[in-house]
Short mmCIF file of C-alpha atoms in Angstrom, two decimals:
data_model
loop_
_atom_site.label_atom_id
_atom_site.label_comp_id
_atom_site.label_asym_id
_atom_site.label_seq_id
_atom_site.Cartn_x
_atom_site.Cartn_y
_atom_site.Cartn_z
CA UNK A 4 31.81 153.70 320.05
CA UNK A 5 31.83 157.33 318.95
CA UNK A 6 35.13 159.00 318.05
CA UNK A 7 34.98 162.67 319.03
CA UNK A 8 37.73 164.88 317.60
CA UNK A 9 38.80 168.15 319.23
CA UNK A 10 41.84 168.96 317.06
CA UNK A 11 40.36 172.23 315.84
CA UNK A 12 39.55 173.44 319.36
CA UNK A 13 41.76 171.75 321.97
CA UNK A 14 44.49 171.05 319.43
CA UNK A 15 44.59 174.69 318.37
CA UNK A 16 45.49 175.60 321.96
CA UNK A 17 48.88 173.88 321.59
CA UNK A 18 51.94 176.10 321.51
CA UNK A 19 52.93 176.90 317.94
CA UNK A 20 49.64 175.72 316.39
CA UNK A 21 47.38 178.15 314.56
CA UNK A 22 44.79 177.09 312.01
CA UNK A 23 43.39 179.41 309.38
CA UNK A 24 39.76 179.06 308.36
CA UNK A 25 40.88 177.25 305.20
CA UNK A 26 43.04 174.93 307.30
CA UNK A 27 40.08 174.06 309.50
CA UNK A 28 37.81 173.34 306.56
CA UNK A 29 40.42 171.04 305.01
CA UNK A 30 40.90 169.15 308.28
CA UNK A 31 37.14 168.73 308.73
CA UNK A 32 36.89 167.11 305.32
CA UNK A 33 39.76 164.75 306.09
CA UNK A 34 38.34 163.79 309.49
CA UNK A 35 34.96 163.14 307.91
CA UNK A 36 36.62 160.85 305.36
CA UNK A 37 38.27 158.99 308.25
CA UNK A 38 34.83 158.41 309.74
CA UNK A 39 34.99 160.56 312.88
CA UNK A 40 31.56 160.85 314.49
CA UNK A 41 31.89 164.31 316.05
CA UNK A 42 34.19 167.21 315.19
CA UNK A 43 34.43 169.90 317.83
CA UNK A 44 35.40 172.87 315.72
CA UNK A 45 35.80 175.81 318.09
CA UNK A 46 33.98 178.46 320.09
CA UNK A 47 31.93 180.67 317.76
CA UNK A 48 31.82 183.46 320.35
CA UNK A 49 35.56 183.62 321.02
CA UNK A 50 37.03 185.21 317.87
CA UNK A 51 36.13 186.37 314.32
CA UNK A 52 38.02 183.46 312.73
CA UNK A 53 35.81 180.87 314.40
CA UNK A 54 32.72 182.90 313.51
CA UNK A 55 33.74 182.83 309.84
CA UNK A 56 34.42 179.10 310.05
CA UNK A 57 30.93 178.34 311.35
CA UNK A 58 29.43 180.52 308.64
CA UNK A 59 31.25 178.50 305.96
CA UNK A 60 31.09 174.99 307.38
CA UNK A 61 27.60 174.53 305.95
CA UNK A 62 29.15 174.57 302.46
CA UNK A 63 30.68 171.14 303.10
CA UNK A 64 28.73 167.97 302.44
CA UNK A 65 29.81 165.68 305.27
CA UNK A 66 29.08 161.94 305.25
CA UNK A 67 29.94 160.88 308.78
CA UNK A 68 30.73 163.74 311.12
CA UNK A 69 28.48 166.06 313.09
CA UNK A 70 30.00 169.48 313.71
CA UNK A 71 30.00 170.62 317.35
CA UNK A 72 30.25 174.21 318.56
CA UNK A 73 31.91 174.56 321.96
CA UNK A 74 31.05 176.91 324.81
CA UNK A 75 30.53 177.26 328.53
CA UNK A 76 27.58 177.35 330.88
CA UNK A 77 25.82 180.66 331.41
CA UNK A 78 27.57 183.26 333.52
CA UNK A 79 27.06 183.41 337.29
CA UNK A 80 23.59 184.77 338.19
CA UNK A 81 22.86 185.68 334.55
CA UNK A 82 19.85 184.75 332.43
CA UNK A 83 20.48 182.20 329.70
CA UNK A 84 18.42 184.18 327.20
CA UNK A 85 20.78 187.16 327.42
CA UNK A 86 24.08 185.23 327.56
CA UNK A 87 26.21 186.27 324.57
CA UNK A 88 28.14 182.99 324.53
CA UNK A 89 24.93 180.98 324.23
CA UNK A 90 23.61 183.29 321.54
CA UNK A 91 26.79 182.65 319.56
CA UNK A 92 26.33 178.90 319.95
CA UNK A 93 22.84 179.13 318.50
CA UNK A 94 24.04 181.41 315.69
CA UNK A 95 26.67 178.82 314.72
CA UNK A 96 23.76 176.69 313.51
CA UNK A 97 25.43 173.36 314.30
CA UNK A 98 23.33 170.26 315.06
CA UNK A 99 25.23 169.67 318.30
CA UNK A 100 26.95 171.72 320.99
CA UNK A 101 29.37 170.93 323.78
CA UNK A 102 29.06 172.78 327.08
CA UNK A 103 31.69 172.65 329.79
CA UNK A 104 30.84 173.18 333.42
CA UNK A 105 32.48 172.72 336.80
CA UNK A 106 32.38 169.37 338.60
CA UNK A 107 35.00 170.11 341.26
CA UNK A 108 33.68 171.98 344.28
CA UNK A 109 37.01 173.81 344.69
CA UNK A 110 36.74 175.17 341.14
CA UNK A 111 33.25 176.44 341.90
CA UNK A 112 34.00 178.20 345.17
CA UNK A 113 37.55 179.44 344.53
CA UNK A 114 37.71 179.98 340.76
CA UNK A 115 34.13 180.85 339.76
CA UNK A 116 33.61 182.32 343.25
CA UNK A 117 30.00 181.27 343.46
CA UNK A 118 27.93 178.79 345.44
CA UNK A 119 27.69 175.07 344.75
CA UNK A 120 23.94 175.46 344.21
CA UNK A 121 24.39 178.26 341.65
CA UNK A 122 26.86 176.16 339.67
CA UNK A 123 24.32 173.31 339.43
CA UNK A 124 21.72 175.80 338.28
CA UNK A 125 24.13 177.18 335.63
CA UNK A 126 24.60 173.66 334.24
CA UNK A 127 20.90 172.80 334.23
CA UNK A 128 19.71 176.15 332.83
CA UNK A 129 22.24 176.12 329.99
CA UNK A 130 21.51 172.59 328.85
CA UNK A 131 17.74 173.00 329.11
CA UNK A 132 17.98 176.20 327.07
CA UNK A 133 19.96 174.50 324.28
CA UNK A 134 17.75 171.42 324.29
CA UNK A 135 14.79 173.74 323.93
CA UNK A 136 16.36 174.95 320.67
CA UNK A 137 16.65 171.40 319.34
CA UNK A 138 20.36 170.88 319.93
CA UNK A 139 22.15 167.65 320.73
CA UNK A 140 24.14 168.52 323.86
CA UNK A 141 27.37 167.07 325.21
CA UNK A 142 28.18 168.11 328.77
CA UNK A 143 31.93 168.26 329.45
CA UNK A 144 32.33 167.79 333.19
CA UNK A 145 35.51 169.79 333.69
CA UNK A 146 37.97 168.51 336.33
CA UNK A 147 35.58 165.62 336.96
CA UNK A 148 38.12 163.10 338.27
CA UNK A 149 39.83 165.57 340.61
CA UNK A 150 36.38 166.69 341.71
CA UNK A 151 35.22 163.12 342.31
CA UNK A 152 38.26 162.33 344.44
CA UNK A 153 37.71 165.52 346.48
CA UNK A 154 33.92 165.35 346.78
CA UNK A 155 32.32 162.43 344.96
CA UNK A 156 28.80 163.42 345.92
CA UNK A 157 29.06 166.89 344.41
CA UNK A 158 30.76 165.66 341.26
CA UNK A 159 27.85 163.27 340.73
CA UNK A 160 25.39 166.09 341.40
CA UNK A 161 26.92 168.08 338.54
CA UNK A 162 26.31 165.14 336.19
CA UNK A 163 22.78 164.71 337.53
CA UNK A 164 22.02 168.37 336.86
CA UNK A 165 23.12 167.93 333.25
CA UNK A 166 21.31 164.63 332.76
CA UNK A 167 18.05 165.91 334.28
CA UNK A 168 18.17 168.91 331.94
CA UNK A 169 18.37 166.57 328.94
CA UNK A 170 22.10 166.23 328.14
CA UNK A 171 22.67 163.57 325.48
CA UNK A 172 26.17 162.72 326.69
CA UNK A 173 28.13 163.22 329.91
CA UNK A 174 31.84 163.51 329.20
CA UNK A 175 34.20 162.96 332.14
CA UNK A 176 37.27 165.19 331.85
CA UNK A 177 40.69 164.53 333.35
CA UNK A 178 41.47 168.20 332.83
CA UNK A 179 44.77 168.32 334.73
CA UNK A 180 45.90 165.02 333.22
CA UNK A 181 47.12 163.60 336.51
CA UNK A 182 44.79 160.66 337.15
CA UNK A 183 45.95 157.03 336.92
CA UNK A 184 44.23 154.41 334.79
CA UNK A 185 43.00 152.37 337.75
CA UNK A 186 41.22 155.45 339.13
CA UNK A 187 39.81 156.34 335.71
CA UNK A 188 38.40 152.84 335.32
CA UNK A 189 36.83 152.68 338.79
CA UNK A 190 35.30 156.17 338.64
CA UNK A 191 34.01 155.76 335.08
CA UNK A 192 32.42 152.43 336.03
CA UNK A 193 30.64 154.15 338.92
CA UNK A 194 29.29 156.85 336.58
CA UNK A 195 28.16 154.29 333.97
CA UNK A 196 26.27 152.42 336.70
CA UNK A 197 24.66 155.64 337.97
CA UNK A 198 23.56 156.85 334.50
CA UNK A 199 22.78 153.70 332.48
CA UNK A 200 20.59 155.51 329.93
CA UNK A 201 22.98 158.37 329.12
CA UNK A 202 26.05 158.09 326.87
CA UNK A 203 29.23 158.48 328.90
CA UNK A 204 32.32 160.06 327.34
CA UNK A 205 35.97 160.43 328.31
CA UNK A 206 38.28 163.41 327.72
CA UNK A 207 41.89 163.03 328.89
CA UNK A 208 44.90 165.30 328.90
CA UNK A 209 48.43 163.93 328.70
CA UNK A 210 50.25 165.66 331.53
CA UNK A 211 51.29 162.32 333.04
CA UNK A 212 51.77 160.54 329.67
CA UNK A 213 48.62 158.57 330.53
CA UNK A 214 46.01 160.05 328.20
CA UNK A 215 45.72 157.14 325.75
CA UNK A 216 45.87 154.50 328.50
CA UNK A 217 43.30 156.41 330.54
CA UNK A 218 40.96 156.77 327.58
CA UNK A 219 41.13 153.04 326.88
CA UNK A 220 40.55 152.28 330.57
CA UNK A 221 37.41 154.42 330.49
CA UNK A 222 36.18 152.59 327.38
CA UNK A 223 36.75 149.28 329.14
CA UNK A 224 34.68 150.62 332.04
CA UNK A 225 31.76 151.45 329.74
CA UNK A 226 32.43 154.88 328.20
CA UNK A 227 31.16 154.97 324.61
CA UNK A 228 32.28 158.42 323.48
CA UNK A 229 36.04 158.96 323.38
CA UNK A 230 37.45 162.43 322.86
CA UNK A 231 40.92 163.36 321.65
CA UNK A 232 42.94 165.04 318.95
CA UNK A 233 44.87 163.85 315.91
CA UNK A 234 48.51 163.23 316.91
CA UNK A 235 47.62 164.18 320.49
CA UNK A 236 48.24 167.91 319.97
CA UNK A 237 46.86 170.19 322.65
CA UNK A 238 47.64 172.56 325.48
CA UNK A 239 50.58 171.82 327.78
CA UNK A 240 51.55 168.16 327.16
CA UNK A 241 48.69 167.59 324.74
CA UNK A 242 45.44 165.63 324.60
CA UNK A 243 44.65 161.96 324.20
CA UNK A 244 45.90 160.84 320.78
CA UNK A 245 43.07 159.53 318.62
CA UNK A 246 45.60 157.97 316.24
CA UNK A 247 46.41 155.47 319.01
CA UNK A 248 43.00 155.29 320.68
CA UNK A 249 41.03 154.44 317.54
CA UNK A 250 43.07 151.34 316.57
CA UNK A 251 43.37 150.28 320.21
CA UNK A 252 39.60 150.39 320.62
CA UNK A 253 38.62 149.01 317.23
CA UNK A 254 41.37 146.52 316.41
CA UNK A 255 42.09 145.26 319.93
CA UNK A 256 38.88 145.72 321.92
CA UNK A 257 36.66 144.93 318.94
CA UNK A 258 34.48 148.02 319.40
CA UNK A 259 33.64 149.67 316.04
CA UNK A 260 34.75 153.30 316.11
CA UNK A 261 35.21 154.30 312.47
CA UNK A 262 34.21 152.46 309.26
CA UNK A 263 36.52 149.42 308.84
CA UNK A 264 37.55 150.53 305.36
CA UNK A 265 38.71 153.87 306.75
CA UNK A 266 41.24 152.40 309.18
CA UNK A 267 43.83 152.10 306.39
CA UNK A 268 43.75 155.91 305.97
CA UNK A 269 44.74 156.58 309.60
CA UNK A 270 48.45 157.07 308.92
CA UNK A 271 47.91 159.40 305.96
CA UNK A 272 45.36 161.40 308.00
CA UNK A 273 47.84 161.82 310.86
CA UNK A 274 50.48 163.10 308.46
CA UNK A 275 48.01 165.34 306.65
CA UNK A 276 46.93 167.10 309.85
CA UNK A 277 50.55 167.49 310.93
CA UNK A 278 51.38 169.06 307.58
CA UNK A 279 48.42 171.47 307.72
CA UNK A 280 49.40 172.43 311.29
CA UNK A 281 53.00 172.99 310.11
CA UNK A 282 54.11 170.79 313.01
CA UNK A 283 56.95 168.27 313.11
CA UNK A 284 55.49 164.79 312.76
CA UNK A 285 56.40 162.33 315.50
CA UNK A 286 57.98 159.44 313.59
CA UNK A 287 57.98 157.33 316.75
CA UNK A 288 54.22 157.64 317.25
CA UNK A 289 52.44 154.34 317.84
CA UNK A 290 50.63 152.90 314.81
CA UNK A 291 51.20 155.86 312.44
CA UNK A 292 54.86 156.84 312.90
CA UNK A 293 57.48 155.89 310.34
CA UNK A 294 59.38 154.07 313.10
CA UNK A 295 56.34 152.20 314.45
CA UNK A 296 57.16 149.15 312.33
CA UNK A 297 60.85 149.84 311.62
CA UNK A 298 63.39 147.12 312.40
CA UNK A 299 67.13 147.68 312.73
CA UNK A 300 68.65 144.90 314.85
CA UNK A 301 69.79 141.84 312.90
CA UNK A 302 68.02 139.33 315.15
CA UNK A 303 64.78 141.30 314.98
CA UNK A 304 64.96 141.59 311.21
CA UNK A 305 65.61 137.89 310.82
CA UNK A 306 62.63 137.03 313.03
CA UNK A 307 60.27 139.50 311.33
CA UNK A 308 61.28 138.15 307.93
CA UNK A 309 60.27 134.66 309.07
CA UNK A 310 57.04 135.79 310.77
CA UNK A 311 56.05 139.44 311.38
CA UNK A 312 54.18 138.67 314.62
CA UNK A 313 57.54 138.04 316.28
CA UNK A 314 58.11 141.81 316.64
CA UNK A 315 54.92 143.47 315.34
CA UNK A 316 51.71 143.69 317.37
CA UNK A 317 49.53 144.27 314.28
CA UNK A 318 49.89 144.18 310.51
CA UNK A 319 51.04 147.76 309.69
CA UNK A 320 48.89 147.82 306.56
CA UNK A 321 45.75 147.78 308.74
CA UNK A 322 46.43 151.40 309.68
CA UNK A 323 47.94 152.41 306.35
CA UNK A 324 51.53 152.12 307.55
CA UNK A 325 54.35 149.91 306.27
CA UNK A 326 57.18 147.77 307.57
CA UNK A 327 60.65 149.31 307.26
CA UNK A 328 63.84 147.26 307.36
CA UNK A 329 66.58 149.73 308.21
CA UNK A 330 70.04 149.65 306.68
CA UNK A 331 72.74 149.91 309.36
CA UNK A 332 75.86 148.30 310.74
CA UNK A 333 73.77 146.22 313.17
CA UNK A 334 71.21 145.05 310.64
CA UNK A 335 73.14 141.94 309.53
CA UNK A 336 73.56 140.37 306.11
CA UNK A 337 69.94 139.29 305.66
CA UNK A 338 68.68 142.86 305.89
CA UNK A 339 71.45 144.14 303.63
CA UNK A 340 70.76 141.43 301.10
CA UNK A 341 67.12 142.47 300.74
CA UNK A 342 68.28 145.98 299.86
CA UNK A 343 71.13 144.79 297.62
CA UNK A 344 68.79 142.59 295.61
CA UNK A 345 67.30 145.77 294.17
CA UNK A 346 70.65 146.24 292.42
CA UNK A 347 71.64 142.60 291.84
CA UNK A 348 69.09 139.86 292.66
CA UNK A 349 71.69 137.10 292.17
CA UNK A 350 73.73 137.99 295.27
CA UNK A 351 73.86 135.53 298.15
CA UNK A 352 74.10 136.01 301.92
CA UNK A 353 77.71 134.77 302.01
CA UNK A 354 78.94 136.22 298.73
CA UNK A 355 82.09 138.35 298.67
CA UNK A 356 80.07 141.31 297.38
CA UNK A 357 77.73 141.16 300.38
CA UNK A 358 80.68 141.05 302.77
CA UNK A 359 82.27 143.98 300.94
CA UNK A 360 79.13 146.14 301.26
CA UNK A 361 78.76 145.26 304.95
CA UNK A 362 82.36 146.23 305.73
CA UNK A 363 82.03 149.49 303.78
CA UNK A 364 78.79 150.26 305.56
CA UNK A 365 80.46 149.82 308.96
CA UNK A 366 83.33 152.05 307.85
CA UNK A 367 81.01 154.83 306.65
CA UNK A 368 78.82 154.69 309.74
CA UNK A 369 81.98 155.11 311.83
CA UNK A 370 82.62 158.29 309.83
CA UNK A 371 79.14 159.58 310.64
CA UNK A 372 76.95 158.32 307.81
CA UNK A 373 73.52 156.86 308.60
CA UNK A 374 71.66 155.15 305.79
CA UNK A 375 68.47 154.33 307.74
CA UNK A 376 66.66 157.29 306.23
CA UNK A 377 69.00 157.78 303.26
CA UNK A 378 68.06 154.65 301.33
CA UNK A 379 68.79 156.33 297.99
CA UNK A 380 72.40 157.06 298.89
CA UNK A 381 72.75 153.45 300.01
CA UNK A 382 71.49 152.21 296.64
CA UNK A 383 74.07 154.34 294.87
CA UNK A 384 76.79 153.08 297.22
CA UNK A 385 75.93 149.46 296.39
CA UNK A 386 76.04 150.21 292.67
CA UNK A 387 79.48 151.77 293.01
CA UNK A 388 80.87 148.89 295.10
CA UNK A 389 79.49 146.31 292.67
CA UNK A 390 80.85 148.16 289.64
CA UNK A 391 77.36 148.83 288.30
CA UNK A 392 77.45 152.62 288.49
CA UNK A 393 78.33 154.75 285.49
CA UNK A 394 78.90 158.38 286.56
CA UNK A 395 76.64 160.81 284.70
CA UNK A 396 79.24 163.61 284.84
CA UNK A 397 82.71 164.47 286.14
CA UNK A 398 83.31 167.39 288.48
CA UNK A 399 86.45 169.39 287.78
CA UNK A 400 85.91 172.08 290.42
CA UNK A 401 83.47 174.47 292.03
CA UNK A 402 84.16 177.79 293.71
CA UNK A 403 81.91 179.37 296.34
CA UNK A 404 81.93 183.08 297.18
CA UNK A 405 79.95 184.63 300.01
CA UNK A 406 79.39 188.36 300.10
CA UNK A 407 77.63 190.44 302.72
CA UNK A 408 75.53 192.46 302.89
CA UNK A 409 73.23 190.49 300.62
CA UNK A 410 71.76 192.09 297.54
CA UNK A 411 68.11 191.13 296.99
CA UNK A 412 68.63 188.23 299.43
CA UNK A 413 71.42 186.84 297.22
CA UNK A 414 74.59 186.62 299.31
CA UNK A 415 76.40 183.72 297.60
CA UNK A 416 77.66 182.85 294.15
CA UNK A 417 79.05 179.59 292.74
CA UNK A 418 81.09 178.84 289.63
CA UNK A 419 81.18 175.18 288.60
CA UNK A 420 83.10 173.29 285.94
CA UNK A 421 81.90 169.83 284.88
CA UNK A 422 82.12 167.56 281.87
CA UNK A 423 79.68 165.06 280.36
CA UNK A 424 81.00 162.57 277.78
CA UNK A 425 83.97 164.84 277.11
CA UNK A 426 81.88 167.99 276.73
CA UNK A 427 82.87 170.64 279.25
CA UNK A 428 80.43 173.05 280.84
CA UNK A 429 81.27 176.08 283.00
CA UNK A 430 78.32 177.72 284.75
CA UNK A 431 77.72 180.29 287.50
CA UNK A 432 74.72 181.02 289.70
CA UNK A 433 73.75 183.23 292.63
CA UNK A 434 71.71 182.06 295.58
CA UNK A 435 70.29 182.76 299.01
CA UNK A 436 73.16 181.05 300.79
CA UNK A 437 75.96 178.84 299.42
CA UNK A 438 73.95 175.63 299.25
CA UNK A 439 71.14 177.31 297.30
CA UNK A 440 73.72 178.80 294.89
CA UNK A 441 75.44 175.41 294.51
CA UNK A 442 72.12 173.72 293.75
CA UNK A 443 71.27 176.30 291.10
CA UNK A 444 74.70 176.11 289.50
CA UNK A 445 74.87 172.33 289.18
CA UNK A 446 71.35 172.18 287.80
CA UNK A 447 72.12 174.87 285.26
CA UNK A 448 75.26 173.03 284.19
CA UNK A 449 73.56 169.65 283.79
CA UNK A 450 70.10 170.49 282.48
CA UNK A 451 71.15 170.74 278.85
CA UNK A 452 72.51 167.19 279.07
CA UNK A 453 69.76 165.80 281.35
CA UNK A 454 66.54 167.87 281.01
CA UNK A 455 64.76 165.60 283.55
CA UNK A 456 66.71 167.33 286.33
CA UNK A 457 64.15 170.14 286.08
CA UNK A 458 61.62 167.76 287.64
CA UNK A 459 63.57 167.49 290.91
CA UNK A 460 62.10 169.43 293.83
CA UNK A 461 64.14 169.78 297.03
CA UNK A 462 61.57 169.40 299.80
CA UNK A 463 63.75 169.42 302.93
CA UNK A 464 67.31 170.12 304.04
CA UNK A 465 68.61 169.07 307.45
CA UNK A 466 72.01 169.57 309.07
CA UNK A 467 73.25 167.88 312.23
CA UNK A 468 76.55 168.46 314.03
CA UNK A 469 78.06 165.04 314.83
CA UNK A 470 80.93 165.77 317.24
CA UNK A 471 80.13 169.07 318.92
CA UNK A 472 83.22 168.83 321.15
CA UNK A 473 85.24 169.72 318.03
CA UNK A 474 83.47 173.11 317.87
CA UNK A 475 83.75 174.70 314.42
CA UNK A 476 85.89 171.78 313.18
CA UNK A 477 83.11 169.28 313.87
CA UNK A 478 81.73 166.94 311.23
CA UNK A 479 78.25 167.63 309.96
CA UNK A 480 75.69 165.29 308.45
CA UNK A 481 73.43 166.71 305.75
CA UNK A 482 70.19 165.05 304.68
CA UNK A 483 68.41 166.26 301.56
CA UNK A 484 64.87 165.17 300.74
CA UNK A 485 63.87 165.40 297.08
CA UNK A 486 61.00 164.31 294.90
CA UNK A 487 59.73 164.26 291.34
CA UNK A 488 56.35 163.38 289.86
CA UNK A 489 56.92 159.69 290.67
CA UNK A 490 58.45 159.41 294.15
CA UNK A 491 60.42 160.99 296.99
CA UNK A 492 63.94 160.08 298.11
CA UNK A 493 66.53 161.06 300.71
CA UNK A 494 70.29 161.35 300.29
CA UNK A 495 73.15 161.99 302.71
CA UNK A 496 76.54 163.67 302.88
CA UNK A 497 79.09 163.87 305.73
CA UNK A 498 82.10 166.16 305.99
CA UNK A 499 83.82 168.67 308.28
CA UNK A 500 82.79 171.23 305.63
CA UNK A 501 79.04 171.89 305.49
CA UNK A 502 79.25 172.90 301.82
CA UNK A 503 81.09 169.70 300.93
CA UNK A 504 78.58 167.59 302.89
CA UNK A 505 75.75 169.39 301.10
CA UNK A 506 77.43 168.81 297.72
CA UNK A 507 77.68 165.06 298.37
CA UNK A 508 74.02 164.79 299.33
CA UNK A 509 73.00 167.01 296.41
CA UNK A 510 74.90 164.99 293.81
CA UNK A 511 73.51 161.73 295.18
CA UNK A 512 70.02 163.21 294.79
CA UNK A 513 70.60 164.09 291.15
CA UNK A 514 72.28 160.78 290.30
CA UNK A 515 69.52 158.79 292.01
CA UNK A 516 66.93 160.62 289.91
CA UNK A 517 68.81 159.83 286.68
CA UNK A 518 69.30 156.16 287.65
CA UNK A 519 65.59 155.76 288.43
CA UNK A 520 64.67 157.35 285.10
CA UNK A 521 66.93 154.88 283.31
CA UNK A 522 65.25 151.98 285.13
CA UNK A 523 61.78 153.22 284.20
CA UNK A 524 62.78 153.59 280.55
CA UNK A 525 64.18 150.05 280.55
CA UNK A 526 60.91 148.67 281.93
CA UNK A 527 58.84 150.39 279.24
CA UNK A 528 61.22 149.58 276.35
#
């Protein structure tokens, strides 16, 4: 099996996605580390950015991947030698190229507005020209499945033209993304039988939410090159998701696709590409999402604790993911106990303390709290309920002032009064918004007592309205993600006042950091 990645070409056509040259170079290196066989990196003749990329890609020392430049067949009734697109492909100096051409007679006559014979000549001339320059050539048969269903004979003729001209691979494209898996399997099997000596590929779009299933069906029918993108990004509804296809093919069908030792980097690669693309990561994605192996229901958690195969189709560590037991009102005492043991390992399932935490958890979730992603706030809650929490400071008051228009982007100021071990501190700070000013003020007040607070970086801030029917009086839930040089953590606050909710999450973040530092010091003492 050959994994063929088109994130930098097809993926870049997704709404909201734009890769810089540096972005593309970083992604190439990461995909090469994953063990991808082919990386389709763009059309060198389409824009200056891609031209620069192909000029610089030679600087990278790749271990696994072959870089592919993408382009189309020659223009209608034009000579290949004078075609600017083909000249650009040669100038890209890649070992392999991908050429797309029409396989649907309708596309030829009504879109290209040429004859069926001329289209076959365009395919054959282009591939022969590139083969004559020593290139490995992949022929992308655009709209192949729609074309086959409309005119099977002509669709096969388009493949024959490419194969006779020396194409190394014939890739069947479900360009509109509307074909069902049974059709994909039957048609791919027919192509594999017709061209037994040529590598057959599959390229699916996700317009019917079938791209991964269709790609796997094609592999089962004999396709040995599978194209897709990381996280399934792409035009319209996206492309086939390689982060699902690769483990499906390798772990379940037993067909080697990437080096076995690289499979454990799949999850981190998916997140890395999402971060570079500045795109929201799908936490419910199969295999690589944070929720892929997350368990919330009490019965499920109990079963998974006894034997993971009860509710997990693979060991999450195989793809670099991890099992998550979520803290919630429906999780049951066993799940809570596992979390509570981090604070007090002597607690039992039926102890009064466990019952107390469970009842408090139900009460808080009724108020709008959710501790599934705010594990750090839950740990602090347990400490408080068990009498194991010593406050690091006492808040006397804070005052928030908002003034518009803003001056140098600073439209808010906060004055805060706290005390630590009887020592009072009054501090003020300005910020770009009240939460930013509050964060600055509390840090400034506490840093002389706890210098480690300087290490905290706020990495994300999310607000959700909980009961929108209450309009401006609605409760809001604030989640704050923070990290230091050791770890990341998430804390939560709920209130009808967004500043108060932010304060609660912010203080939990600071206190969690100080608690963890105490624990680390105790371990090294």
